Tab-separated table of C-alpha atoms in Angstrom:
chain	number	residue	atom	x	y	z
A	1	UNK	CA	106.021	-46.486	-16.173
A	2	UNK	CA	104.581	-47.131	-12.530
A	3	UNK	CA	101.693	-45.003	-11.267
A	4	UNK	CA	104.347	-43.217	-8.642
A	5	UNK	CA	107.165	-42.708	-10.651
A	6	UNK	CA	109.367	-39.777	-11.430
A	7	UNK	CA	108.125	-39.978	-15.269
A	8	UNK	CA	104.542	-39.957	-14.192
A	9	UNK	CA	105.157	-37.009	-11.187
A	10	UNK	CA	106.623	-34.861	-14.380
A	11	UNK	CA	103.857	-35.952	-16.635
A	12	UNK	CA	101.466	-34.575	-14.149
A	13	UNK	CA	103.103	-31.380	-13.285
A	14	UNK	CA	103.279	-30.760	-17.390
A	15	UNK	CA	99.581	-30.833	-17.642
A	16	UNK	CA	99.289	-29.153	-14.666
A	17	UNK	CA	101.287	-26.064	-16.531
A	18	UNK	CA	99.473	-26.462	-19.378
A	19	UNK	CA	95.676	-25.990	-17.886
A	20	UNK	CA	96.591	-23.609	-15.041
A	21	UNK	CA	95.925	-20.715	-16.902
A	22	UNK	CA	92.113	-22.139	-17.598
A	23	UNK	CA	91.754	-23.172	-14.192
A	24	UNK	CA	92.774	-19.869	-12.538
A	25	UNK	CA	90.701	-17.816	-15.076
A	26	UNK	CA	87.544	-20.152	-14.535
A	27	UNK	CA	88.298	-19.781	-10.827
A	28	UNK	CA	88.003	-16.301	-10.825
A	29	UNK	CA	85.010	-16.474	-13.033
A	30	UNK	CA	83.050	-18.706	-11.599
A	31	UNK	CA	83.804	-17.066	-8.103
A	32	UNK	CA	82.460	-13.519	-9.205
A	33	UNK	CA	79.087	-15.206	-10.632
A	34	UNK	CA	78.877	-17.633	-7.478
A	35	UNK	CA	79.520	-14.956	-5.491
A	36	UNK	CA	77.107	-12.522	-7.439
A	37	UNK	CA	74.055	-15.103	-7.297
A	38	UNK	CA	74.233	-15.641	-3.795
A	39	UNK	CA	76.493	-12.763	-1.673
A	40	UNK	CA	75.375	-14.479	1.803
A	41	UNK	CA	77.278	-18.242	0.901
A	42	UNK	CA	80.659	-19.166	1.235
A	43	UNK	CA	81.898	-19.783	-2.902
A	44	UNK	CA	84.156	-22.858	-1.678
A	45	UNK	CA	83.033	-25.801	-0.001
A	46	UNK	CA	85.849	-27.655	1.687
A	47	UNK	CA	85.199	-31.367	2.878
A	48	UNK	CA	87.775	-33.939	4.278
A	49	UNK	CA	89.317	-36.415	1.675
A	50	UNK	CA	91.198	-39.603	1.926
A	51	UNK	CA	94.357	-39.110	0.182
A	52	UNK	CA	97.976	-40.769	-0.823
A	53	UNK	CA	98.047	-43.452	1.752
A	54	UNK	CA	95.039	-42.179	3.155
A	55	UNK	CA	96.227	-38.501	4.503
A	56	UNK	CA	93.478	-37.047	5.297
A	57	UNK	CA	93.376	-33.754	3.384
A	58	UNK	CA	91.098	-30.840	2.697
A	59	UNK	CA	89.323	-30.828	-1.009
A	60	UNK	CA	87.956	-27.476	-2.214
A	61	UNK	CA	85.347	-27.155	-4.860
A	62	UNK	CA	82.798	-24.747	-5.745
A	63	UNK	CA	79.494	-24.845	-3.669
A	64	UNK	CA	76.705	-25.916	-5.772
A	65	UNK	CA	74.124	-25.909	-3.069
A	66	UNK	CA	72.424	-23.936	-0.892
A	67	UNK	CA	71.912	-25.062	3.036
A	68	UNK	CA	68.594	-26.294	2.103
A	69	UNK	CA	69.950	-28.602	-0.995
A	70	UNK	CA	68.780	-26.438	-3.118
A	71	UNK	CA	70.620	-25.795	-6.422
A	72	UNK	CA	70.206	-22.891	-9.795
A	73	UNK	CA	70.631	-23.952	-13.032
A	74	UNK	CA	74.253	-22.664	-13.234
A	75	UNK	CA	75.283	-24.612	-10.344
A	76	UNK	CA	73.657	-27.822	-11.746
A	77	UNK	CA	75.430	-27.072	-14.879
A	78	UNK	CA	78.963	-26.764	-12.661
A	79	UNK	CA	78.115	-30.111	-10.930
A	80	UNK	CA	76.952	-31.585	-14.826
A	81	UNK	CA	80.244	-30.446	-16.196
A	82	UNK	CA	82.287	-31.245	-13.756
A	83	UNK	CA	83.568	-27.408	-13.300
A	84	UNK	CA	82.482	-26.892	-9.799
A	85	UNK	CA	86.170	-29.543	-9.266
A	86	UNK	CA	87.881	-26.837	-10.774
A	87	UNK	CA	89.520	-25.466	-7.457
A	88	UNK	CA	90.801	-28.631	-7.022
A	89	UNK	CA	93.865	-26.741	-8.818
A	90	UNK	CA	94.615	-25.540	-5.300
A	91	UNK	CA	94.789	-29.223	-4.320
A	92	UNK	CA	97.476	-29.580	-6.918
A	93	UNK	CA	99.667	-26.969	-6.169
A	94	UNK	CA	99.521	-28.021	-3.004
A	95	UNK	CA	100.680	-31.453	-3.786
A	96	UNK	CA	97.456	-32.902	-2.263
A	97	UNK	CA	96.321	-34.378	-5.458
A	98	UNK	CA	98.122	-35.254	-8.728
A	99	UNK	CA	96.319	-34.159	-12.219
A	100	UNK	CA	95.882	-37.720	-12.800
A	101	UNK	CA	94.760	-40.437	-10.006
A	102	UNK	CA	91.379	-41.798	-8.563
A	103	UNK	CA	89.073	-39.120	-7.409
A	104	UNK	CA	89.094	-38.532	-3.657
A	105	UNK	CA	86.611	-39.836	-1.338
A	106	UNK	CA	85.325	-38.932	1.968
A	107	UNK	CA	85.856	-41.834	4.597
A	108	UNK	CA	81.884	-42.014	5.021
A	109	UNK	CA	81.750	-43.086	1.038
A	110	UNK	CA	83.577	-46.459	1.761
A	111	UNK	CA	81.486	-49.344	2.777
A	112	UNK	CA	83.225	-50.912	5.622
A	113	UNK	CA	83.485	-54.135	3.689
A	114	UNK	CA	85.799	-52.629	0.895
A	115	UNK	CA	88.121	-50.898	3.409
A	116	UNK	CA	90.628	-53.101	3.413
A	117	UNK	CA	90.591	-52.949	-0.980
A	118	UNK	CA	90.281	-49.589	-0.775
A	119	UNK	CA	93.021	-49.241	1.448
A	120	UNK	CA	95.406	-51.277	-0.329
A	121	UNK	CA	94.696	-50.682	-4.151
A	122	UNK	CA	93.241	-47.317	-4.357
A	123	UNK	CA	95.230	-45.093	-1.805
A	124	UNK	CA	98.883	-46.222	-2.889
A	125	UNK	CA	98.270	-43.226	-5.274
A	126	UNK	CA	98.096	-39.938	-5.475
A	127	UNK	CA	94.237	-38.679	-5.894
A	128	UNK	CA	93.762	-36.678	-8.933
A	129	UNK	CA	91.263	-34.691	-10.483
A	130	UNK	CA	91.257	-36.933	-13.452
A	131	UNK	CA	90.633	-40.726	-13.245
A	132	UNK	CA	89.440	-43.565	-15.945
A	133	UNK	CA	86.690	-44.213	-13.976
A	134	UNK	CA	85.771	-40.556	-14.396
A	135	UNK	CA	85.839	-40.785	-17.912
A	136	UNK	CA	83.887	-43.475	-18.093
A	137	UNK	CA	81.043	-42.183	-15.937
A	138	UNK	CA	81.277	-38.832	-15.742
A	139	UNK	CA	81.949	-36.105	-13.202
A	140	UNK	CA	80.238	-35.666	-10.350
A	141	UNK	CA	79.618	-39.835	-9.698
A	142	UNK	CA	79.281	-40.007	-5.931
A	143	UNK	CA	79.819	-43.736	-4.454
A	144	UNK	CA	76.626	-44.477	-2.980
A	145	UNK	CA	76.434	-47.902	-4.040
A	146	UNK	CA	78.529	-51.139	-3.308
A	147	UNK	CA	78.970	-51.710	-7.409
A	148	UNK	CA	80.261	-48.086	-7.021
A	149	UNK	CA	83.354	-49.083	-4.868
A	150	UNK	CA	83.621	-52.746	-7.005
A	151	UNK	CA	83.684	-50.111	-10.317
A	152	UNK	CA	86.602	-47.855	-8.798
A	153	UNK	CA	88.063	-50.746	-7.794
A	154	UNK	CA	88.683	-52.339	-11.192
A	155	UNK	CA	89.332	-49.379	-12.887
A	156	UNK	CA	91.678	-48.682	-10.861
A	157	UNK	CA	93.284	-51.940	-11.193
A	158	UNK	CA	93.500	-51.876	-14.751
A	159	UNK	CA	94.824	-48.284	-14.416
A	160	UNK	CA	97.538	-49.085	-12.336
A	161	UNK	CA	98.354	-52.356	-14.741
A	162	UNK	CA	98.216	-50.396	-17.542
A	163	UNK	CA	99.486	-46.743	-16.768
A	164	UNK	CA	101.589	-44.825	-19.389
A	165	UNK	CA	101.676	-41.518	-21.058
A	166	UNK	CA	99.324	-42.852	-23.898
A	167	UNK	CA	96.898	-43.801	-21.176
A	168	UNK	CA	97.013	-40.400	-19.191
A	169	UNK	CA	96.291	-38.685	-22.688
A	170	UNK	CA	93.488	-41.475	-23.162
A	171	UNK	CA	91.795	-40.138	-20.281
A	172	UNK	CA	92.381	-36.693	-20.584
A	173	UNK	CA	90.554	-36.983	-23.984
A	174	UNK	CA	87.792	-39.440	-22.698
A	175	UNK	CA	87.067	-37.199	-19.523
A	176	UNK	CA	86.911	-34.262	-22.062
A	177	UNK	CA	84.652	-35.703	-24.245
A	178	UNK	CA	82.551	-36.927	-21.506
A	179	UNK	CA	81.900	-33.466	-19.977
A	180	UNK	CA	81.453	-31.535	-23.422
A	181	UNK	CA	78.358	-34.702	-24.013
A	182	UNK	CA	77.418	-33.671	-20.599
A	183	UNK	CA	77.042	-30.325	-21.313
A	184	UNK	CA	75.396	-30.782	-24.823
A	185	UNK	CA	72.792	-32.561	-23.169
A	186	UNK	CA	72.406	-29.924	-20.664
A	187	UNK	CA	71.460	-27.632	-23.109
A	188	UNK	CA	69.666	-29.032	-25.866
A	189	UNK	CA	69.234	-27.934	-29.112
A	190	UNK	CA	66.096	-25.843	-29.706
């Protein structure tokens, strides 16, 4: 199974039946509290993403900060958990992003010197809101760093080399487990 084939495209869309009912209730959820703790911000914040052969698209997510940078301890714990991506259903349903595929990144995250890589490796897929590289480190990892973009980068290769249904469930499980330790550690035991 290739990372762009029909199999994988139906894969996707299953999972993407399966959790739209948790994504739309969070959405609504989350909205009303966001919305509640501060009436005078926008809930979404929308930023340009690169994505399938580097379309330039919009990605929604919740806004965890204030204008200042400022954040409450329920929007840390969105950004911790990884549910302030949760929007990124819209994404989906758009066919923006796939449920499974490297995360999306602004243009301003890629070092010029791993264009080219980028270019050629990462964006010959779908973006998705569920990645191995994710799993591995967690949501919310922002590339600041060049062994950031050499990370993605071999994920992603080993991804692609390896993809299969086993794999997407492998990640699904991994990313899962990843945000529930997340959010243990958020709020310790007392």
């Amino acid at each position: 199974m290739s990372v762009n084939s029909l199999s994988t495209l139906v894969m996707n869309l299953l999972f993407t039946l399966i959790f739209l009912p948790f994504f739309i209730f969070s959405m609504v959820i989350i909205g009303i509290i966001l919305f509640v703790l501060d009436p005078k911000s926008p809930v979404f914040f929308i930023q340009v993403r690169m994505g399938y052969l580097g379309t330039p698209f919009c990605v929604y997510k919740f806004r965890t900060l204030k204008n200042g940078g400022s954040s409450n301890k329920f929007t840390s714990f969105l950004r911790l958990s990884g549910m302030d991506e949760v929007p990124q259903i819209i994404n989906i349903l758009k066919g923006e992003m796939w449920f499974f595929g490297p995360r999306p990144k602004s243009y301003a995250e890629i070092p010029p010197t791993y264009v080219y890589q980028y270019n050629r490796i990462v964006l010959k897929r779908h973006p998705g809101l569920f990645s191995l590289y994710m799993a591995e480190k967690g949501p919310g990892q922002s590339v600041l760093q060049k062994q950031d973009i050499a990370g993605i980068l071999a994920y992603e290769r080993y991804e692609q080399a390896q993809w299969s249904s086993k794999l997407m469930i492998i990640i699904l499980f991994k990313c899962f487990r990843k945000i529930s330790s997340n959010c243990i550690d958020y709020f310790p035991a007392t």
